[in-house]
Amino acid sequence: MDINRFTVKAQEALQAAVSLANRNGQPEVVPLHLLHALLADSEGVVFPVLGRLGADPAALRQAVDDTARRTLPSAQGATAQPGLSRALGLVLDDAQE
């Protein structure tokens, strides 16, 4: 995977996902983090598409937050930069193709 082949918006979303995992003390960046980042960007592609479909992006983001808090491991005081999970790597590989 070559991150430089992604659009600027995609790179920003990935960086936001990494930042979210880091803030939450989570050792890995998973697809759920990326979904949160995509739902948080009202200027991105996902937000208006969901709106047109009648979905509430803010409510979806809250559901993603709740799920992440309940299911993802975290460590208090973690200082290491989180790595990409295998699952997220596969998602990004598929996106690149």
Coordinates of N, CA and C in Angstrom, one line a residue, residues 5-42:
R5 N -0.6 7.4 -3.0 CA -1.5 7.2 -4.1 C -2.9 7.6 -3.8
F6 N -3.2 7.8 -2.5 CA -4.6 8.2 -2.1 C -4.8 9.7 -2.3
T7 N -6.0 10.1 -2.4 CA -6.3 11.5 -2.5 C -5.9 12.2 -1.2
V8 N -5.8 13.5 -1.2 CA -5.5 14.3 0.0 C -6.6 14.0 1.1
K9 N -7.9 14.0 0.7 CA -9.0 13.8 1.6 C -8.8 12.4 2.3
A10 N -8.5 11.4 1.5 CA -8.3 10.0 2.0 C -7.1 10.0 3.0
Q11 N -6.0 10.7 2.6 CA -4.9 10.7 3.5 C -5.3 11.4 4.9
E12 N -6.1 12.5 4.7 CA -6.5 13.2 5.9 C -7.4 12.3 6.8
A13 N -8.3 11.5 6.2 CA -9.1 10.6 6.9 C -8.3 9.6 7.6
L14 N -7.3 9.0 7.0 CA -6.4 8.0 7.6 C -5.7 8.7 8.8
Q15 N -5.2 9.9 8.6 CA -4.5 10.5 9.7 C -5.4 10.8 10.9
A16 N -6.6 11.2 10.6 CA -7.6 11.4 11.6 C -7.9 10.1 12.4
A17 N -8.0 9.0 11.7 CA -8.2 7.7 12.3 C -7.0 7.3 13.2
V18 N -5.8 7.6 12.8 CA -4.6 7.3 13.6 C -4.7 8.2 14.8
S19 N -5.0 9.5 14.7 CA -5.1 10.4 15.8 C -6.2 9.9 16.8
L20 N -7.3 9.5 16.3 CA -8.4 9.0 17.2 C -7.9 7.8 18.0
A21 N -7.3 6.8 17.4 CA -6.7 5.6 18.1 C -5.7 6.1 19.1
N22 N -4.9 7.0 18.7 CA -3.8 7.5 19.7 C -4.4 8.2 20.9
R23 N -5.4 9.1 20.6 CA -6.1 9.8 21.7 C -6.8 8.8 22.7
N24 N -7.3 7.7 22.2 CA -8.0 6.7 23.0 C -7.1 5.7 23.6
G25 N -5.8 5.8 23.3 CA -4.8 4.8 23.9 C -4.9 3.4 23.3
Q26 N -5.4 3.4 22.0 CA -5.6 2.1 21.4 C -4.4 1.7 20.6
P27 N -3.9 0.5 20.7 CA -2.7 0.1 20.0 C -2.7 -0.1 18.5
E28 N -3.9 -0.2 18.0 CA -4.1 -0.4 16.6 C -5.2 0.5 16.0
V29 N -4.9 0.9 14.7 CA -6.0 1.6 14.0 C -6.7 0.6 13.2
V30 N -8.0 0.6 13.5 CA -8.9 -0.4 12.8 C -9.9 0.3 11.9
P31 N -10.6 -0.5 11.1 CA -11.6 0.1 10.2 C -12.6 1.0 10.9
L32 N -12.9 0.7 12.1 CA -13.9 1.5 12.9 C -13.4 2.9 13.1
H33 N -12.1 3.1 13.3 CA -11.5 4.4 13.4 C -11.6 5.2 12.1
L34 N -11.4 4.5 11.0 CA -11.5 5.2 9.7 C -12.9 5.5 9.4
L35 N -13.8 4.7 9.7 CA -15.3 5.0 9.6 C -15.6 6.3 10.4
H36 N -15.2 6.3 11.6 CA -15.4 7.5 12.4 C -14.9 8.8 11.8
A37 N -13.7 8.7 11.2 CA -13.1 9.8 10.6 C -13.9 10.3 9.4
L38 N -14.3 9.3 8.6 CA -15.1 9.6 7.4 C -16.5 10.2 7.8
L39 N -17.0 9.8 8.9 CA -18.3 10.3 9.3 C -18.2 11.7 9.9
A40 N -17.0 12.0 10.4 CA -16.7 13.3 11.1 C -16.5 14.4 10.1
D41 N -16.2 14.1 8.9 CA -15.8 15.1 7.9 C -17.0 15.5 7.1
S42 N -17.6 16.6 7.5 CA -18.8 17.1 6.8 C -18.5 17.6 5.4

